[in-house]
XYZ file of C-alpha atoms in Angstrom:
530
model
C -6.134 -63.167 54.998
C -2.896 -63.704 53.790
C 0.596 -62.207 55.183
C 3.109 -60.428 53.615
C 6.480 -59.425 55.223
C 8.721 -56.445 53.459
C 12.216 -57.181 55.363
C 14.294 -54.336 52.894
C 13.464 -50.581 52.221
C 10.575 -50.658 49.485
C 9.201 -47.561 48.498
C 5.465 -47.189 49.479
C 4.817 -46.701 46.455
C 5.450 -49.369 45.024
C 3.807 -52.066 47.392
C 0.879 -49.891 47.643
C -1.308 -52.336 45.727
C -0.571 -54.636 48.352
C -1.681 -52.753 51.239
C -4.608 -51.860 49.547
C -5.719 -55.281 48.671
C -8.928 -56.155 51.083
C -7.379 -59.786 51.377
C -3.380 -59.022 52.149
C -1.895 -57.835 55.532
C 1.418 -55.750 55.233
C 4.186 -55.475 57.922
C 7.485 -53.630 56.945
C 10.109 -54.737 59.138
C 13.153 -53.999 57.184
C 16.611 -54.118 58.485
C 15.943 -57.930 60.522
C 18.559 -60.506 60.929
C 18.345 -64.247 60.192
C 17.577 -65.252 63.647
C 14.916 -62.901 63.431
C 13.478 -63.613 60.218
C 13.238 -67.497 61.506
C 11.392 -66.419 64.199
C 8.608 -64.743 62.607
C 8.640 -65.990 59.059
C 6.604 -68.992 59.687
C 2.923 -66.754 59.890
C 3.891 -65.171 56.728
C 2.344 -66.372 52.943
C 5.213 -63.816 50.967
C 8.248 -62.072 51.515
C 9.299 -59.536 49.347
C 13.117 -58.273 49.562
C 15.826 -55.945 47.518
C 19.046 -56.801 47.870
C 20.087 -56.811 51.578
C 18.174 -59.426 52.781
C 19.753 -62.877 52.282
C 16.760 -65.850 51.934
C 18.868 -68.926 52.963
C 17.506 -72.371 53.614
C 16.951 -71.847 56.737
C 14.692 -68.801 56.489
C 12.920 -71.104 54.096
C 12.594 -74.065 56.175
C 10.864 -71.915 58.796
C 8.490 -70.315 56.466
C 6.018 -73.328 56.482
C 3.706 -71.019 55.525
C 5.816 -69.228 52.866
C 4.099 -69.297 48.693
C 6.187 -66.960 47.223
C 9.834 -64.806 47.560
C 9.765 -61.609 45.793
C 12.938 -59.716 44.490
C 12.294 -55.996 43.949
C 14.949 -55.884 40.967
C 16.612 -58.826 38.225
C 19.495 -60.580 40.462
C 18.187 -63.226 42.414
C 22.246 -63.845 43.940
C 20.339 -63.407 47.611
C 18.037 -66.290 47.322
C 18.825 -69.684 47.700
C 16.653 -70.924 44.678
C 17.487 -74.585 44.663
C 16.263 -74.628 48.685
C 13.091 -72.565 47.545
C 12.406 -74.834 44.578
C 12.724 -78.361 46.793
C 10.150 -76.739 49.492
C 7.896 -75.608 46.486
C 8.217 -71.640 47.033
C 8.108 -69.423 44.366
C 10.774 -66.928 43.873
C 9.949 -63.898 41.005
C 11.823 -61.206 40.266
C 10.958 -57.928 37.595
C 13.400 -58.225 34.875
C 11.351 -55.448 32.965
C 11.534 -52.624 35.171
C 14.951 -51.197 34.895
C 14.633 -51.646 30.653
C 13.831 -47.728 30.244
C 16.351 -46.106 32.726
C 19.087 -48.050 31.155
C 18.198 -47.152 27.818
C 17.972 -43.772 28.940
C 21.232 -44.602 30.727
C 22.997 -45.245 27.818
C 22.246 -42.727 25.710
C 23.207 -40.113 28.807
C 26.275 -41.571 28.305
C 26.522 -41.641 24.686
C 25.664 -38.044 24.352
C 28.559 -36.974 27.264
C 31.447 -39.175 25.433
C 30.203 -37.295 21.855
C 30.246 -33.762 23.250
C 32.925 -34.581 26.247
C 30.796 -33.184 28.432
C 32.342 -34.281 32.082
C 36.061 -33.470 30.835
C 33.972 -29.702 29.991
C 32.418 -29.406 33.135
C 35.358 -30.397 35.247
C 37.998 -27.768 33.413
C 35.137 -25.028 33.425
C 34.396 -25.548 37.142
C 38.382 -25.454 37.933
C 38.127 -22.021 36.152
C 39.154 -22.391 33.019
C 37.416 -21.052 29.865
C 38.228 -24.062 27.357
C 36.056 -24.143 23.973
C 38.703 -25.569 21.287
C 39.595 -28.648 23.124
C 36.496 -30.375 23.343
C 35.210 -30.221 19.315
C 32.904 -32.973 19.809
C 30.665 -34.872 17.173
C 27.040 -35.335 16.420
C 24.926 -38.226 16.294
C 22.725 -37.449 13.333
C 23.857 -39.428 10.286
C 25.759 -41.903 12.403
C 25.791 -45.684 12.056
C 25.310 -46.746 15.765
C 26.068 -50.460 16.179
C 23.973 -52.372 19.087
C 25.156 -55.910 20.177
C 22.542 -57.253 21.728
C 19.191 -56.900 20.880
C 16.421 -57.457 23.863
C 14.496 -55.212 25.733
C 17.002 -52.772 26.277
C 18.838 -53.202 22.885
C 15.501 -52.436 21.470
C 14.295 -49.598 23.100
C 18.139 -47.726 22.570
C 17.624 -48.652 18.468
C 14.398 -46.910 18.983
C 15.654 -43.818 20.176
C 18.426 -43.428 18.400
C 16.649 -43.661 15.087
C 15.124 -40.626 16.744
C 18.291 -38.686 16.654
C 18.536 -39.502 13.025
C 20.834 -42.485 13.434
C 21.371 -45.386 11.603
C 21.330 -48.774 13.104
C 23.051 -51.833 12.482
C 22.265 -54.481 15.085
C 23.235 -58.119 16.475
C 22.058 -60.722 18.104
C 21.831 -64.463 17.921
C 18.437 -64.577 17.962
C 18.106 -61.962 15.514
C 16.350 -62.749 12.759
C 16.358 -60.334 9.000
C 12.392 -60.251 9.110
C 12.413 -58.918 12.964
C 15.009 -56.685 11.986
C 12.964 -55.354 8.976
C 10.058 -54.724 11.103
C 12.187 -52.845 13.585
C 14.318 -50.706 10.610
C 17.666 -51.946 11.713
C 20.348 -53.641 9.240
C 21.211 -57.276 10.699
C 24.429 -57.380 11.385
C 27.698 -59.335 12.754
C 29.443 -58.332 15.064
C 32.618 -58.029 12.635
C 29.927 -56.124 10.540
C 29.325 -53.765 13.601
C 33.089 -53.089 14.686
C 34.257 -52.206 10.990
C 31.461 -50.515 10.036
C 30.071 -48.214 13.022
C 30.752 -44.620 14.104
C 29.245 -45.912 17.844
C 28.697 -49.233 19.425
C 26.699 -50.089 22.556
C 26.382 -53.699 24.226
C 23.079 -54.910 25.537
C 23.974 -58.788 25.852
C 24.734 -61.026 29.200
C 27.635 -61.831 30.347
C 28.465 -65.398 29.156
C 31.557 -67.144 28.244
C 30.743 -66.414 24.969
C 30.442 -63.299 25.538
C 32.852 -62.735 27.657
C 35.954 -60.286 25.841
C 33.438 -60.535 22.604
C 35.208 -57.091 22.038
C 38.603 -57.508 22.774
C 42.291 -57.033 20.955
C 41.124 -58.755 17.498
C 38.014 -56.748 17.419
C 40.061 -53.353 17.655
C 42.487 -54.608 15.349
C 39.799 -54.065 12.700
C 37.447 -51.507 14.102
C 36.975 -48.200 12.112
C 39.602 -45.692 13.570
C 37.439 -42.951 15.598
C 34.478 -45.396 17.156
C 33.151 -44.502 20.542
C 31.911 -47.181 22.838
C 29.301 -47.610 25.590
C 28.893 -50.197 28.214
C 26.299 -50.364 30.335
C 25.468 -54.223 30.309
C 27.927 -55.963 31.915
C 31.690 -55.256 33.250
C 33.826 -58.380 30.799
C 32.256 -57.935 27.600
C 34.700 -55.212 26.560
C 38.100 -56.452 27.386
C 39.243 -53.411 29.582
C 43.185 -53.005 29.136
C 42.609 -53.796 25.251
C 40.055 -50.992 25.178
C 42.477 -48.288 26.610
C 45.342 -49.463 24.514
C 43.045 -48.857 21.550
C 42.310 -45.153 22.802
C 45.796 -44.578 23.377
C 46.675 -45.636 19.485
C 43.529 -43.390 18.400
C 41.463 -46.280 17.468
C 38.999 -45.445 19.684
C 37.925 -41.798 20.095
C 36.109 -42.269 23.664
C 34.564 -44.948 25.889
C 31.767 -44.450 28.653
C 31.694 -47.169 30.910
C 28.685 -47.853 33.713
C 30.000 -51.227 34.612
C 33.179 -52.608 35.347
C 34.967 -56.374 35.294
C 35.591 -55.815 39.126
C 33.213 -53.561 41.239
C 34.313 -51.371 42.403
C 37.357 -50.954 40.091
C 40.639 -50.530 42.204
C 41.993 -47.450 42.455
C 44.673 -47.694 39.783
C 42.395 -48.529 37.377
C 43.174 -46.971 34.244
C 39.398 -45.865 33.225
C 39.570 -43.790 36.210
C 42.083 -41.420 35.183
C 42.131 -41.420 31.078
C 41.033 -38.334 29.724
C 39.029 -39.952 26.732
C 37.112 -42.388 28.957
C 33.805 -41.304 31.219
C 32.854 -43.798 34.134
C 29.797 -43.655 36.348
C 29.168 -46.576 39.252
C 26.818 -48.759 37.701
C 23.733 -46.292 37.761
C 21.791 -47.986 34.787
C 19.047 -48.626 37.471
C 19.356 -45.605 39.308
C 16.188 -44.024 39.151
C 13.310 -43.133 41.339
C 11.115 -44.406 38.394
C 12.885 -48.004 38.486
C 12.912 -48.524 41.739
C 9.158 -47.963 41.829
C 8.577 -49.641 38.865
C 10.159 -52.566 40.004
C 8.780 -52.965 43.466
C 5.231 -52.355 41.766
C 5.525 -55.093 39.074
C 6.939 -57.585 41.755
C 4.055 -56.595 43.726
C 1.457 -57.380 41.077
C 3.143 -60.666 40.390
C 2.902 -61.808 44.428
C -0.636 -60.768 44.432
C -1.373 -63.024 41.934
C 0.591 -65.803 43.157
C -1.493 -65.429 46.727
C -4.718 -65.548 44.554
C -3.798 -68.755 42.510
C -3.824 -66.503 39.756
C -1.740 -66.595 36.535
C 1.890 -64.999 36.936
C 4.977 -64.285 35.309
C 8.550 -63.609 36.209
C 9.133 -66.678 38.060
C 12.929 -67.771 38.231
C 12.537 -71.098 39.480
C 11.063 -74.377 37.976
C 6.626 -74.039 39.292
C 5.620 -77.205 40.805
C 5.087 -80.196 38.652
C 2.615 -83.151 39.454
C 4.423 -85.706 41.277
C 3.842 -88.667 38.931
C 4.453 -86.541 36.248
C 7.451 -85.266 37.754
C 9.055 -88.918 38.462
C 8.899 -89.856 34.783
C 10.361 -87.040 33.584
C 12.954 -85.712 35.746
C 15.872 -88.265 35.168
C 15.475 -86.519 31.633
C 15.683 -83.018 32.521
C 19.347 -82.617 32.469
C 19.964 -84.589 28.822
C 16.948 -82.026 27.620
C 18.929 -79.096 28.711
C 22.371 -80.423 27.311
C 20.970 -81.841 24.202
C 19.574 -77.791 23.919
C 22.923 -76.516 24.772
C 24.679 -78.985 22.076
C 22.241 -77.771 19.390
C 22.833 -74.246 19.921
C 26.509 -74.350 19.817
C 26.286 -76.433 16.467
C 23.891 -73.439 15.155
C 25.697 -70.710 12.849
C 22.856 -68.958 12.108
C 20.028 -67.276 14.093
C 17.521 -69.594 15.391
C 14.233 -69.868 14.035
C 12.417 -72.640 14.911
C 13.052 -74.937 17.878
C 11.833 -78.658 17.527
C 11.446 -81.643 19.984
C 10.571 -84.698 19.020
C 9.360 -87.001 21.772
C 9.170 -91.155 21.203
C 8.549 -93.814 22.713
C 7.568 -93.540 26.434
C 7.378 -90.135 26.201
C 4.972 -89.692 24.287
C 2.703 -90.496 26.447
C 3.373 -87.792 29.297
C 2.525 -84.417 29.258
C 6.705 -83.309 28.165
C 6.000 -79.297 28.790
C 8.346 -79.417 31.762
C 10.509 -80.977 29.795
C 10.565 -79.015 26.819
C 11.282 -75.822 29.130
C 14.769 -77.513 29.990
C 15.057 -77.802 26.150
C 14.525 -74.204 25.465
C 16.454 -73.433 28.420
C 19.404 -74.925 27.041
C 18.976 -73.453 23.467
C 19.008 -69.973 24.971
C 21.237 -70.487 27.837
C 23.796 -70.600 25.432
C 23.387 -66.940 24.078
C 21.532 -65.225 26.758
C 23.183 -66.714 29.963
C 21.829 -68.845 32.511
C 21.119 -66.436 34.902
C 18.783 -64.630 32.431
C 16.808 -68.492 31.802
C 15.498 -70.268 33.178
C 13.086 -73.303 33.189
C 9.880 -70.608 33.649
C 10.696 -68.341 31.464
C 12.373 -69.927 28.947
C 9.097 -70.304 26.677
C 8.415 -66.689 27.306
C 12.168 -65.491 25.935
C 11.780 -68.078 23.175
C 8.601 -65.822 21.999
C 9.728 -62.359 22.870
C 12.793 -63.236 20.300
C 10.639 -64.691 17.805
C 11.779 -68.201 17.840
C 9.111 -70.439 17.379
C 8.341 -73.482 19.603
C 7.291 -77.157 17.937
C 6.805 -79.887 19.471
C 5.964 -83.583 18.330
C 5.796 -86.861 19.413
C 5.879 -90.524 18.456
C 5.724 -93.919 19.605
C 8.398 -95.192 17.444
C 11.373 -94.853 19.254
C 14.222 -95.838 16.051
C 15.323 -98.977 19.007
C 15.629 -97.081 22.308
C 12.994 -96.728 24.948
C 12.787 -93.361 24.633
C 14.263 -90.759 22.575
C 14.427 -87.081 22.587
C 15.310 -85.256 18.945
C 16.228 -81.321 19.077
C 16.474 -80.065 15.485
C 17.452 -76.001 15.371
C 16.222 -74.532 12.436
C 17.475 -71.072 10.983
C 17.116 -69.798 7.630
C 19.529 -71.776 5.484
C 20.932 -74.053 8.056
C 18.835 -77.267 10.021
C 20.787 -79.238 12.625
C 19.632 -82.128 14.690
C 21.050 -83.382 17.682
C 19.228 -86.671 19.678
C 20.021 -88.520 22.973
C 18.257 -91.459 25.267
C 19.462 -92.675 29.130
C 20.468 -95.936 28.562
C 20.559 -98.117 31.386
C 23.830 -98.346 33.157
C 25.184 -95.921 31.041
C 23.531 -92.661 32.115
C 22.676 -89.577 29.528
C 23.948 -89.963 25.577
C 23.511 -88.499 22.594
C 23.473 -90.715 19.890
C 22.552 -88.993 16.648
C 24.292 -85.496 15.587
C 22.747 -84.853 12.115
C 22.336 -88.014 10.130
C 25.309 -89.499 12.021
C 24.882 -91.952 14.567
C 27.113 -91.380 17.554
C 27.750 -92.437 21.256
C 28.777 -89.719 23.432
C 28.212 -88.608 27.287
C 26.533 -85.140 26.862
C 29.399 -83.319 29.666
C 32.609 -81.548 29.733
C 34.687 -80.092 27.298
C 33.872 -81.822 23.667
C 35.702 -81.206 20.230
C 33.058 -82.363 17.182
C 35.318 -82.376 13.782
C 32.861 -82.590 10.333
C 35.537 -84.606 7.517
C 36.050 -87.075 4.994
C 35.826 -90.670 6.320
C 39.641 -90.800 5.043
C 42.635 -93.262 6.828
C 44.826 -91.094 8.846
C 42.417 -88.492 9.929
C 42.054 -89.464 13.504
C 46.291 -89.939 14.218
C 46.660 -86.293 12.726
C 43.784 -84.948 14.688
C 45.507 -87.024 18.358
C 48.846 -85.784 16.812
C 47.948 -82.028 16.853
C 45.995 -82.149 20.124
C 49.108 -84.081 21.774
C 51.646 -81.376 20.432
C 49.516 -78.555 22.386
C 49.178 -81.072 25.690
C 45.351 -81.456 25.189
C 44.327 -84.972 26.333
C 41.970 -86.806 24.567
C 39.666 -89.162 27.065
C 37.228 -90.572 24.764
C 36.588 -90.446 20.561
C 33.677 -91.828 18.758
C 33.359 -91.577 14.863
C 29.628 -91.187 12.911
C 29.591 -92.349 9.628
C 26.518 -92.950 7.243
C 28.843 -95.161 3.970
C 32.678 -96.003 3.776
C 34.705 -93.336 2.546
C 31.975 -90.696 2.947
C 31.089 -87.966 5.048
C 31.830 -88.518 8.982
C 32.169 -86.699 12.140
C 34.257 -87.155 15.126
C 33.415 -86.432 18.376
C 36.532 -86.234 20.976
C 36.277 -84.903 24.521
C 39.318 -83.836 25.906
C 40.344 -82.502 29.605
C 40.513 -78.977 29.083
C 38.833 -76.290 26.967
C 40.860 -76.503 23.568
C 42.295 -72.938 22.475
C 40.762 -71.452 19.590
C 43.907 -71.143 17.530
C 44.775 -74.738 17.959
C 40.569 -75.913 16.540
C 41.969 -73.367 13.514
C 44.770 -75.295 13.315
C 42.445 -78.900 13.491
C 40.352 -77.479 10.750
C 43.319 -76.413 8.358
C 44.283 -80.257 8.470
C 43.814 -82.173 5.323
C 40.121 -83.372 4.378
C 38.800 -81.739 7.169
C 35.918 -79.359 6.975
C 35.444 -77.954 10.433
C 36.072 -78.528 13.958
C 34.748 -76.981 17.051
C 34.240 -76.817 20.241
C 31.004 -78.135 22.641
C 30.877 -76.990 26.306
C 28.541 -78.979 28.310
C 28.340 -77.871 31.791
């Protein structure tokens, strides 16, 4: 019989396959401190929480018992995940559940900033009779512009082709014969901000995307867009956004989520006429909340059973001899997928790892997952991937998996190859551990390199011309960026090169412009491996 201990408000609902399974005992004991959580946690198989329970080490520690954490939601912030992973417990969480009531969420919200519905309500509730100050706009024969297209991107371009709207959609993983299928026009996101009467944002919050839409963006947006956020406070920079209302660039904003929650009281979204706020309700139903206790549920029942199961968030155990070859190469897989990615213009295809030497002879699927990981960390976030369920995103987006292996190792003892491939573009980036040395890559492209895969990295593609490198230093000394280390690729004299520099600090993007604009130069940007 195995034990399962609810220790947050869970509707009964949604852990009712639980209780009903002839093999699982419930208790609900919600509302129990840590002291009292050690105490009893060790005759317990599964714990399944919300969000007011913290899991700490210690909890864990005492579960001796304990297979599998549960969150009933996506964050995972109140689990300690590296303690669960090091005592083997699984932690899952149900990422799909909320997809529908944010959708429906945002399109609440889109429908309120086209027809000003709150600013309505509150004037005709004060008792006054206002028609001609709210003219407001319809959505039929509109070009709505989604940046970001997963599950919830998805299901809003569904919809709103229901309301007779057309779509022109992003996403780095977007591909033109997914967006076909799904009748959306691919799009940038320069596209999308010139071109669309609405916008909505569906993507994580990264450091890429981080301000995505920001003071350039609404420097060249079509006068009269209206905006929806209900992703992720940062993605929209905030005080650009209102200074864009106020200059009639942009008609209205709705905004579920916030940079800081909650927003102080002088923020400036709370009192603008042209912008609507709600506090972060885009999983505020009765529906999600079941739904997501229920598919967490199902997941732990499986996980009891030795069943198959999905959702995990942290790396599933490995077989130890297995795992002792291949960890020391887990973190140059997931950089070497993080490099690739940030080389990568275009929207990945095809993901390839190439295994030789040693390697080839293990079974590399952990590893590979660290490689994906790192591909789509880069876009997505890395609290959305994760070792488990990197594979799984890979598919969902349509990016296919290939990997190959060889005993010929080009003079290293082992050597791992990551070539992206998108649909007119093919970039390669391969590293080793070298003894003594650590992690390094040591091929980008068809140029053979030497670089430690960490910190802030500047690669610059030009002509293998004298005086390149002191004009490159020269620059980067002007705007105080140190340069620690610099290695140059080069295939023949005089040809084709790149340099790879990493400096101290991330490199402002005006000043790579400026790198690039030198002579014989061809590009330059910049790696973050982290």
């Amino acid at each position: 019989m195995f034990k399962v201990l609810v220790s947050d408000p869970i509707s009964d609902l949604g852990i009712q396959q639980l209780v009903d399974a002839e093999d699982v005992l419930v208790d609900k004991k919600p509302g129990l401190s840590e002291d009292e959580l050690v105490a009893i946690i060790g005759e317990y198989d599964a714990l399944l929480v919300r969000s007011q329970t913290r899991v700490t080490p210690r909890i864990m520690e005492a579960g001796t018992n304990l297979k599998v954490v549960g969150r009933a939601g996506v964050g995972v912030d109140n689990i300690d995940l590296p303690a669960a992973t090091q005592r083997g417990i699984i932690v899952i969480n149900a990422p799909d559940g909320n997809t529908i009531t944010t959708c429906e969420h945002t399109f609440a919200m889109m429908m309120a900033v086209a027809r000003h519905i709150p600013q309505a309500y509150a004037k005709t509730i004060g008792g006054t009779w206002d028609r001609k100050s709210f003219l407001g706009v319809e959505l039929r024969n509109k070009v709505l512009g989604v940046l970001g297209m997963g599950r919830i991107g998805s299901e809003v371009a569904k919809r709103a082709k229901a309301f007779g709207m057309e779509i022109m959609g992003y996403d780095p993983f977007l591909t033109e014969e997914r967006a076909e299928k799904m009748g959306i026009r691919l799009s940038s996101v320069e596209d999308i901000v010139r071109n669309a009467d609405f916008m909505t944002v569906h993507t994580p919050l990264t450091p890429e995307t981080r301000h995505m839409i920001g003071k350039a963006q609404f420097e060249i947006m079509k006068p009269g867009m209206r905006i929806v956020n209900c992703a992720r406070g940062g993605i929209i920079d905030e005080l650009a956004l209102v200074e864009a209302v106020d200059q009639n660039i942009v008609a209205g904003a709705a905004f579920d989520v916030f940079e800081v929650e909650p927003p102080a009281e002088d923020h400036p979204f709370l009192t603008h006429p042209k912008i609507i706020v709600t506090p972060h309700l885009g999983a505020s139903t009765v529906e999600a909340q079941e739904n997501v206790a229920i598919d967490v549920s199902e997941q732990v029942l499986h996980i009891l059973r030795n069943e198959p199961f999905s959702n995990a968030v942290n790396m599933p155990p490995v077989p130890t001899e297995v795992l002792n070859k291949l960890q020391p190469y887990f973190t140059l897989g997931d950089k070497l997928g993080s490099f690739a990615a940030q080389l990568a213009e275009g929207a990945v295809e095809e993901i390839v790892v190439n295994y030789s030497g040693e390697l080839a002879e293990v079974d590399t699927q952990p590893l590979t997952r660290y490689v994906v990981k790192g591909v789509l960390s880069h876009h997505l976030g890395s609290e959305q991937v994760n070792v488990v369920n990197s594979m799984h995103l890979a598919k969902t987006r349509g990016v296919n998996i290939v990997v190959q292996k060889s005993h010929a190792a080009k003079g290293f003892t082992n050597l791992i190859s990551v070539t992206l491939r998108a649909k007119n573009e093919e970039r390669l980036v391969a590293g080793t551990l070298l003894n003594g040395y650590g992690a390094r890559i040591v091929q980008i492209d068809k140029f053979p390199v030497d670089v430690a895969p960490e910190g802030n990295l500047i690669l610059v593609s030009h002509s293998d011309k004298p005086g390149i490198i002191g004009r490159v230093g020269t620059l980067l000394g002007t705007n105080e960026v140190n340069i620690a280390t610099m290695q140059v690729g080069r295939k023949v004299v005089g040809g084709a090169a790149v340099m790879v520099l990493s400096v101290d600090k991330a490199v402002p993007r005006e000043v790579l412009l400026e790198i690039a604009k030198l002579p014989d130069l061809n590009n330059a940007k910049e790696i973050a491996l982290y």
